[in-house]
Amino acid sequence: MAAGKSRKIQSVWIVTREYDGLAGAGGVKDFSRQLAETLAAHDQCSVRAIMPRYGFMDAARLGFSLADIGQASGRINGRRYEHVFEVDMNYAVEERRERVAIWQASLNGVTVFLAEADRFATKRGLYTYTEEDELEAAWQHTGEGHFDYFAMNILLQKTALDLMILLDDHPDVIHCQDGHAATLPVMMRENSGYRHYFRQTGAVVTIHNAGLGYHQEVADLDFARAITGLPEGVILSGRLNGSFDPFMAASAYAVLNTVSENYGRELQQTRDDARTGGLGHALLEHGVSLAGITNGIDPASFDPTRPEQLGLVAGYDVRGGDFVGKKMCKATMLAEIAGNGPWYQVEQFGTLAVAPEIPLFTFIGRFIAQKGVDILIQAVLELLPLELSSQFLVFGSGAPEFEKQVELLATSGIGQGRVCFFKGFNPLLANQVYAAGDFFLIPSRYEPCGLTDFIAQLLGNLPIVHRVGGLVKVIDGQTGFSYSENTSTALATAMSRALTLYRQDPDKIRTMQMAAVERIAHYHTWERVKEAYFLLYQQAMEMTC
């Protein structure tokens, strides 16, 4: 496209492994759905999204119907489909194809497609094997990633491109989510079956997490070349630390961005890039600068003035300064904890005093090293003897060693009666924990953007965050509390500051709660964020022929 000219963006496709309300494991699901729906609300912009139909998803119950796409019939996972098409999925020693059928639904203005294939239908977990998988085959260890993760990703991406051709759809932009979809722009430009058809289609790759283990890289270069169909030179030029890396490969064919300005800076201007295997600096060496766009949020999805949708016992208005209902939510949660629930899909360890006047610290998240769970545990142990009038509610699951440590903290020693552990996850219960809490702890070692800080703020729960990545959007003393040194002592000190303010200046706490919601409304809604993505889409279109 000639410089200085722009084409109106009328059609966007989102390729993702997650979509909120269908299947998800983290922020990718929220991003995919909320950005898609916001773009769909934009005048004359058609938005389509595609993801796998995993084995745990009931497509018909989710409102999908089979699409008449494909010229032949065939069997997939033991079921006959009237319309299927085949996707080339060669291995290094075998030429092969895989059958795909397509489910389709219109969800809030977005046309969503589900790819039905044997490779997806047999998966009980989104990214990892389940306990049921391990019982079925001992080598499928619970919590470990699927052995065919790269093939899953390539099948989704090739299916997306083939589907666009079958629909005779020439999108202006294809927006690829994370390493799972980052090879698509490379195949779109280099494979002869695609490059002419998509010559005027731009591509954007959003890096949601550049940490080690999130690149979806593959060390077997012969396999990568065979299954992608890419030339050997392209495979070799897309290497990082010896492996074919989808992010590195995509950098020559798409606009790359991260999900916060500060995370992009950390990856390319600081030593924190060591956590990524040097991706950010490797991109710089190739002349690629990462754009940073902080994720937005839909405040209406977490609006406590509408308690029914969140499963809250009472409504309240943080932005308007009405916290009566929030006090009721806290009192109810403490009473239910004292009665041991019952909870759905959640196991309770420990209990708390039914004393709503005592400040309540909360945590909701995955129990993994990135989230700083070990730092959290140590900080609580440091604070408990010093702050006798405080309680802690920890909600999540993950690494067994962290789960055991939190369980012991809640049921023995100094934490007994002051720490409660909800093991598992339930979204409605999570809303209730957000609403009950006074302070929300986010001690992440690194955080590309962060969503829980937004949710906590919208529900009047002031975040206390490690000042890193996208968490810098929490302004210390104004919309929450933050600390710089990545230690348990620094976290405990920040928690002590919050407690002091809670006791000595409750009006200031109320002002901060209100200011946090006000700031989200002004700077962090998807309506604001979409404009930044339209600029990226224009850049992507300028890279086309």
XYZ file of C-alpha atoms in Angstrom:
545
model
C 0.000 0.000 0.000
C 1.404 3.406 -0.867
C 2.715 5.481 2.014
C 0.351 8.087 3.345
C -2.732 6.265 2.138
C -5.118 4.413 4.443
C -7.904 1.996 3.745
C -11.013 1.881 5.865
C -11.017 -1.203 8.061
C -14.187 -3.126 7.323
C -13.311 -6.730 8.153
C -11.267 -8.184 11.038
C -10.673 -11.825 11.929
C -9.448 -12.878 15.372
C -7.601 -16.195 15.612
C -7.367 -17.463 19.178
C -7.185 -20.536 21.382
C -9.480 -18.882 23.953
C -12.738 -16.912 23.964
C -14.611 -15.846 27.078
C -17.803 -17.798 27.642
C -16.561 -20.688 25.483
C -13.132 -21.762 26.730
C -10.329 -19.956 28.481
C -7.464 -20.127 30.921
C -6.318 -16.535 31.288
C -6.485 -13.007 29.953
C -6.490 -14.120 26.316
C -10.123 -15.185 26.618
C -11.215 -11.771 27.939
C -9.128 -9.896 25.384
C -10.452 -11.918 22.449
C -14.102 -11.515 23.309
C -14.100 -7.953 24.601
C -12.035 -6.531 21.759
C -14.080 -8.487 19.210
C -17.384 -7.210 20.576
C -16.088 -3.642 20.780
C -14.870 -3.774 17.177
C -18.196 -5.268 16.093
C -19.984 -2.291 17.612
C -17.887 -0.018 15.372
C -19.861 1.146 12.366
C -19.497 -1.069 9.298
C -16.792 -3.302 10.806
C -17.406 -7.033 10.370
C -15.715 -9.149 13.052
C -15.180 -12.889 12.951
C -13.325 -15.105 15.405
C -12.158 -18.702 15.158
C -10.977 -21.147 17.815
C -10.935 -24.943 18.347
C -13.918 -26.963 19.525
C -12.269 -28.732 22.450
C -13.567 -32.022 23.777
C -15.005 -30.413 26.906
C -17.167 -28.013 24.871
C -20.747 -28.835 23.858
C -21.058 -26.735 20.716
C -24.803 -27.180 20.296
C -25.498 -26.272 23.915
C -23.337 -23.176 23.497
C -25.619 -22.048 20.673
C -23.601 -23.208 17.658
C -24.848 -25.010 14.563
C -22.897 -26.822 11.878
C -22.014 -24.714 8.857
C -22.413 -25.927 5.262
C -18.735 -25.406 4.511
C -16.852 -28.110 2.639
C -17.751 -30.242 -0.367
C -17.537 -33.735 1.130
C -18.811 -35.650 4.137
C -16.581 -37.474 6.574
C -16.075 -38.791 10.081
C -14.409 -36.795 12.856
C -13.964 -38.314 16.302
C -16.387 -41.118 15.426
C -19.173 -38.825 14.188
C -20.182 -38.271 10.569
C -20.355 -34.669 9.372
C -22.116 -33.731 6.139
C -19.637 -30.980 5.299
C -15.901 -31.266 5.922
C -12.708 -30.084 4.258
C -9.151 -31.312 4.568
C -6.135 -29.364 5.816
C -2.555 -30.266 4.861
C -0.718 -31.372 8.014
C 2.413 -33.116 6.772
C 4.975 -34.662 9.084
C 8.665 -34.846 8.152
C 8.339 -38.519 7.177
C 4.686 -38.609 6.117
C 2.411 -36.633 3.835
C -0.959 -36.320 5.537
C -4.179 -34.313 5.861
C -6.700 -33.800 8.666
C -10.462 -33.383 8.350
C -12.178 -30.295 9.704
C -15.834 -29.323 10.114
C -17.032 -25.884 11.165
C -19.524 -24.804 13.809
C -20.886 -21.270 13.620
C -22.787 -18.836 15.863
C -23.429 -15.125 16.145
C -22.500 -13.915 19.637
C -23.123 -10.255 20.482
C -22.448 -9.096 16.952
C -19.406 -11.333 16.399
C -19.513 -14.347 14.081
C -17.635 -17.082 15.954
C -16.416 -20.270 14.297
C -15.362 -23.455 16.086
C -12.998 -25.830 14.295
C -14.052 -29.473 14.739
C -11.165 -31.917 14.284
C -9.916 -35.137 15.843
C -6.918 -33.321 17.273
C -9.119 -30.844 19.168
C -12.035 -33.100 20.051
C -9.852 -35.447 22.088
C -8.594 -32.686 24.368
C -10.172 -32.572 27.839
C -8.044 -29.600 28.895
C -7.322 -26.377 27.064
C -3.528 -26.604 27.153
C -2.673 -29.467 29.517
C -3.599 -33.047 30.330
C -6.202 -33.729 33.013
C -6.389 -36.370 35.724
C -8.797 -38.287 33.489
C -6.219 -38.211 30.691
C -3.565 -39.656 32.997
C -5.879 -42.445 34.096
C -6.449 -43.243 30.434
C -2.722 -43.233 29.548
C 0.021 -42.977 32.170
C 2.294 -40.871 29.935
C -0.315 -38.068 29.839
C 0.812 -36.492 33.105
C -1.728 -34.207 34.775
C -0.817 -30.558 34.263
C 1.714 -31.170 31.491
C 1.209 -29.573 28.098
C -0.201 -31.561 25.189
C 2.525 -33.372 23.254
C 1.032 -32.135 19.940
C 0.690 -28.495 20.982
C 2.479 -27.193 17.880
C 0.371 -29.307 15.530
C -2.767 -28.073 17.325
C -1.693 -24.490 16.733
C -0.828 -25.018 13.080
C -4.086 -26.867 12.417
C -6.070 -23.958 13.858
C -4.139 -21.392 11.810
C -4.340 -23.301 8.536
C -8.038 -23.971 9.156
C -8.588 -20.243 9.654
C -6.879 -19.384 6.361
C -8.645 -22.179 4.468
C -11.996 -21.138 5.910
C -11.523 -17.543 4.751
C -10.815 -18.810 1.233
C -13.837 -21.139 1.275
C -16.017 -18.230 2.389
C -14.430 -15.996 -0.285
C -13.641 -13.556 2.527
C -10.722 -11.154 2.096
C -10.239 -9.624 5.563
C -8.478 -6.316 5.967
C -6.673 -7.581 9.068
C -6.141 -10.910 10.815
C -5.455 -10.398 14.516
C -3.466 -13.337 15.922
C -3.499 -14.019 19.654
C -0.199 -15.049 21.264
C 2.279 -17.679 20.090
C -0.560 -20.105 19.348
C -1.499 -18.063 16.260
C 1.732 -16.194 15.483
C 2.831 -18.471 12.625
C -0.245 -17.537 10.576
C 1.186 -14.306 9.081
C 4.297 -16.223 7.980
C 2.305 -18.962 6.230
C -0.039 -16.350 4.780
C 2.871 -14.565 3.094
C 5.169 -17.484 2.215
C 2.955 -20.437 1.232
C 1.855 -20.324 -2.392
C -1.649 -21.486 -1.536
C -2.195 -18.369 0.547
C 0.081 -15.515 -0.443
C -1.794 -14.374 -3.549
C -5.249 -14.618 -1.992
C -4.196 -12.660 1.120
C -1.934 -10.152 -0.626
C -3.967 -7.209 0.693
C -4.604 -8.604 4.181
C -2.566 -7.234 7.073
C -1.660 -9.123 10.214
C -1.229 -8.148 13.867
C 0.237 -10.467 16.497
C -0.501 -9.613 20.132
C 2.003 -11.049 22.608
C 0.025 -11.731 25.768
C 2.907 -13.426 27.554
C 6.489 -13.598 26.296
C 7.718 -15.635 29.263
C 9.657 -18.838 28.795
C 7.273 -21.642 27.911
C 4.741 -19.304 26.283
C 6.327 -18.865 22.834
C 4.955 -22.149 21.424
C 8.385 -22.749 19.934
C 9.465 -26.112 18.509
C 13.000 -27.510 18.510
C 12.437 -30.055 15.723
C 13.103 -27.840 12.700
C 12.329 -30.591 10.171
C 8.925 -31.082 11.776
C 8.303 -27.319 11.835
C 9.162 -27.054 8.148
C 6.997 -30.031 7.138
C 3.845 -29.142 9.051
C 3.911 -25.410 8.270
C 4.942 -25.884 4.646
C 7.381 -22.985 5.048
C 10.673 -22.766 3.134
C 13.786 -23.840 5.000
C 15.203 -20.315 4.926
C 12.110 -18.945 6.658
C 12.314 -21.623 9.360
C 15.986 -20.859 9.969
C 15.481 -17.082 10.079
C 12.659 -17.565 12.611
C 14.870 -19.246 15.203
C 15.422 -18.108 18.777
C 17.880 -20.041 20.917
C 17.959 -22.794 18.302
C 14.192 -23.409 18.094
C 11.647 -22.188 15.567
C 9.925 -19.364 17.433
C 6.551 -18.135 16.094
C 7.075 -14.622 17.485
C 10.472 -14.241 15.848
C 9.171 -15.634 12.569
C 6.104 -13.363 12.590
C 8.136 -10.207 13.146
C 8.974 -9.905 9.434
C 5.361 -10.284 8.314
C 3.135 -8.664 10.959
C 2.884 -5.801 13.408
C 3.743 -7.089 16.882
C 2.452 -5.597 20.113
C 2.342 -6.392 23.812
C -0.580 -5.882 26.176
C 0.875 -2.925 28.051
C 3.292 -0.127 27.265
C 5.511 -0.934 30.226
C 5.747 -4.644 29.414
C 6.950 -3.795 25.923
C 9.567 -1.455 27.426
C 10.721 -4.134 29.885
C 11.179 -6.643 27.070
C 13.294 -4.375 24.912
C 14.990 -1.945 27.289
C 15.711 -3.865 30.506
C 17.313 -7.074 31.772
C 13.837 -8.453 32.500
C 13.952 -9.770 28.938
C 15.963 -12.685 30.348
C 12.622 -14.134 31.441
C 11.664 -14.424 27.750
C 14.819 -16.075 26.466
C 15.900 -12.725 25.040
C 12.949 -12.317 22.675
C 12.613 -8.544 23.035
C 16.274 -7.830 22.403
C 16.410 -10.340 19.530
C 13.532 -8.486 17.897
C 15.379 -5.186 18.356
C 18.411 -6.648 16.606
C 16.090 -7.331 13.661
C 14.839 -3.748 13.758
C 11.464 -4.624 15.282
C 10.044 -2.407 18.023
C 7.151 -3.751 20.073
C 4.121 -1.529 20.288
C 2.540 -1.501 23.740
C -1.213 -1.136 24.220
C -2.583 -1.625 27.715
C -5.590 -3.921 27.718
C -8.987 -2.498 28.409
C -11.912 -3.826 30.379
C -15.672 -3.675 30.049
C -16.823 -2.031 33.310
C -20.398 -3.208 32.719
C -19.217 -6.810 33.150
C -18.132 -6.045 36.723
C -20.705 -3.468 37.769
C -21.701 -3.924 41.440
C -24.791 -1.768 40.938
C -26.162 -4.861 39.170
C -25.517 -7.488 41.847
C -27.582 -10.249 40.242
C -25.225 -10.664 37.277
C -22.248 -10.989 39.635
C -23.889 -13.240 42.204
C -23.624 -10.637 44.978
C -26.020 -10.434 47.931
C -26.310 -6.653 47.630
C -25.514 -3.905 45.159
C -23.345 -0.847 45.693
C -21.900 2.038 43.694
C -18.140 2.519 44.024
C -17.945 5.432 41.583
C -20.807 7.166 43.353
C -19.411 6.581 46.847
C -22.158 4.232 48.075
C -20.523 1.327 49.951
C -23.403 0.063 52.094
C -23.916 -2.988 49.889
C -20.190 -3.754 49.882
C -20.223 -3.981 53.684
C -23.095 -6.471 53.379
C -21.101 -8.517 50.861
C -18.164 -8.680 53.270
C -20.283 -9.616 56.263
C -22.065 -12.328 54.282
C -18.810 -13.810 53.001
C -17.325 -13.970 56.514
C -20.465 -15.622 57.867
C -20.463 -18.210 55.080
C -16.777 -18.953 55.658
C -17.533 -19.507 59.348
C -20.190 -22.011 58.278
C -17.823 -23.710 55.787
C -19.856 -22.849 52.731
C -20.984 -24.968 50.998
C -18.981 -24.001 47.902
C -19.332 -25.275 44.350
C -16.126 -26.787 42.905
C -14.144 -25.241 45.754
C -12.671 -26.753 48.909
C -12.252 -24.605 52.035
C -9.294 -24.790 54.410
C -9.205 -22.662 57.543
C -11.679 -20.081 58.738
C -11.969 -16.383 59.571
C -13.542 -14.346 62.339
C -17.000 -12.961 61.575
C -15.735 -9.436 62.153
C -16.427 -7.138 59.193
C -14.558 -4.277 60.883
C -11.258 -6.158 60.499
C -9.527 -5.362 57.185
C -9.587 -8.273 54.734
C -6.756 -8.958 52.289
C -7.639 -11.084 49.255
C -5.807 -12.935 46.495
C -7.268 -14.648 43.421
C -5.016 -16.330 40.913
C -3.106 -19.302 39.647
C -0.598 -20.826 42.023
C 2.473 -20.522 39.827
C 5.849 -18.878 40.330
C 5.018 -15.994 37.960
C 2.180 -14.900 40.250
C 4.532 -14.648 43.245
C 2.571 -17.059 45.435
C 5.717 -17.893 47.426
C 6.292 -14.183 48.025
C 2.687 -13.834 49.161
C 2.968 -16.695 51.643
C 6.143 -15.311 53.203
C 4.717 -11.775 53.375
C 1.643 -13.037 55.218
C 3.891 -14.878 57.692
C 5.867 -11.671 58.252
C 2.763 -9.516 58.703
C 0.618 -11.755 60.907
C 2.628 -11.253 64.152
C 2.819 -7.487 63.576
C -0.765 -6.794 62.515
C -3.026 -8.769 64.807
C -6.153 -7.103 63.417
C -6.096 -8.362 59.821
C -7.418 -11.368 57.878
C -6.532 -13.092 54.605
C -8.619 -14.908 51.998
C -6.602 -16.744 49.324
C -8.425 -18.229 46.320
C -6.886 -20.361 43.577
C -5.078 -23.532 42.634
C -2.029 -24.672 40.736
C 1.351 -26.041 41.720
C 0.833 -28.719 44.422
C 3.694 -27.380 46.565
C 2.077 -23.930 46.729
C -1.341 -25.409 47.436
C 0.103 -27.399 50.341
C 1.901 -24.375 51.776
C -1.241 -22.227 51.683
C -3.284 -25.060 53.179
C -0.827 -25.340 56.089
C -0.834 -21.579 56.535
C -4.626 -21.602 56.841
C -4.942 -24.589 59.151
C -1.989 -24.415 61.529
C 0.324 -22.081 63.401
C -0.064 -18.328 63.380
C -2.390 -18.355 60.355
C -5.027 -20.535 61.965
C -8.267 -18.580 62.295
C -6.869 -15.640 60.316
C -6.173 -17.190 56.915
C -8.749 -18.964 54.757
C -7.869 -20.881 51.590
C -10.400 -21.543 48.823
C -8.860 -24.279 46.669
C -10.252 -24.473 43.142
C -12.137 -21.906 41.125
C -15.697 -20.699 40.656
C -16.316 -17.399 38.803
C -19.314 -16.323 40.881
C -17.465 -17.053 44.114
C -14.541 -15.059 42.723
C -16.860 -12.078 42.264
C -17.965 -12.441 45.866
C -14.362 -12.505 47.071
C -13.557 -9.381 45.073
C -16.602 -7.669 46.580
C -15.795 -8.764 50.146
C -12.164 -7.705 50.138
C -10.687 -4.414 51.246
C -7.281 -4.974 49.641
C -6.274 -7.199 46.727
C -2.752 -8.625 46.555
C -0.863 -8.985 43.237
C 2.773 -9.897 43.962
C 3.563 -11.059 40.401
C 7.193 -11.462 39.410
C 6.197 -10.198 35.962
C 2.794 -9.282 34.576
C 2.282 -8.398 30.896
C -0.882 -6.433 31.676
C -3.011 -7.687 34.538
C -6.783 -7.907 34.652
C -7.456 -8.736 38.285
C -6.357 -5.257 39.375
C -9.088 -3.774 37.147
C -11.734 -6.155 38.467
C -10.739 -5.515 42.072
C -10.915 -1.751 41.560
C -14.337 -1.934 39.924
C -15.590 -3.849 42.978
C -14.025 -1.448 45.488
C -11.100 -3.712 46.431
C -7.885 -1.633 46.357
C -4.983 -3.500 44.708
C -1.533 -3.788 46.274
C 0.817 -4.612 43.403
C 4.427 -5.236 42.551
C 5.246 -2.285 40.284
C 6.070 -4.283 37.166
C 4.739 -4.701 33.619
C 1.142 -3.622 33.175
C 0.644 -3.257 36.932
C 2.166 0.233 36.774
C -1.338 1.398 35.892
C -2.098 1.136 39.633
C -1.020 4.530 40.983
C 0.422 4.335 44.483
C -1.634 6.308 46.991
C -4.261 7.242 44.398
C -5.862 4.101 42.918
C -4.117 1.477 45.059
C -0.702 0.717 46.523
C 2.517 -0.438 44.883
C 6.064 -1.424 45.781
C 9.229 -1.814 43.693
C 11.498 -4.371 45.333
C 10.390 -7.903 44.493
C 10.537 -9.268 48.066
C 8.114 -10.466 50.708
C 9.289 -7.695 53.045
C 8.464 -5.021 50.466
C 5.006 -6.538 50.013
C 4.462 -6.730 53.786
C 5.520 -3.091 54.124
C 3.021 -2.015 51.452
C 0.308 -3.999 53.239
C 1.187 -2.232 56.514
C 0.855 1.135 54.775
C -2.577 0.137 53.528
C -3.653 -0.970 57.015
C -2.476 2.293 58.567
C -4.498 4.313 56.067
C -7.518 2.028 56.560
C -7.519 2.729 60.296
C -6.418 6.355 60.396
C -8.019 7.862 57.288
C -11.015 5.852 56.040
C -12.150 8.838 53.965
C -8.922 8.615 51.982
C -9.607 4.943 51.329
C -13.047 5.858 49.976
C -11.517 8.565 47.781
C -9.033 6.067 46.351
C -11.756 3.510 45.645
C -13.792 6.086 43.760
C -10.771 7.445 41.884
C -9.778 3.967 40.703
C -13.143 3.395 39.001
C -13.113 6.921 37.586
C -9.685 6.335 36.035
C -10.804 3.078 34.412
C -13.752 4.907 32.853
C -11.489 7.618 31.444
C -8.509 5.587 30.235
C -9.062 1.851 30.241
C -12.363 0.917 28.617
C -12.253 -1.040 25.382
C -13.881 1.910 23.663
C -10.662 3.820 24.371
C -8.320 0.946 23.615
C -9.877 0.019 20.257
C -8.637 3.288 18.733
C -5.058 2.228 19.418
C -5.720 -1.100 17.714
C -7.194 0.601 14.680
C -3.872 2.426 14.329
C -2.027 -0.913 14.502
C -4.402 -2.339 11.918
C -3.579 0.563 9.595
C 0.140 -0.144 10.064
C -0.453 -3.804 9.264
C -2.324 -2.915 6.088
C 0.538 -0.660 5.007
C 2.803 -3.744 5.042
C 0.710 -5.425 2.316
C 1.346 -5.362 -1.404
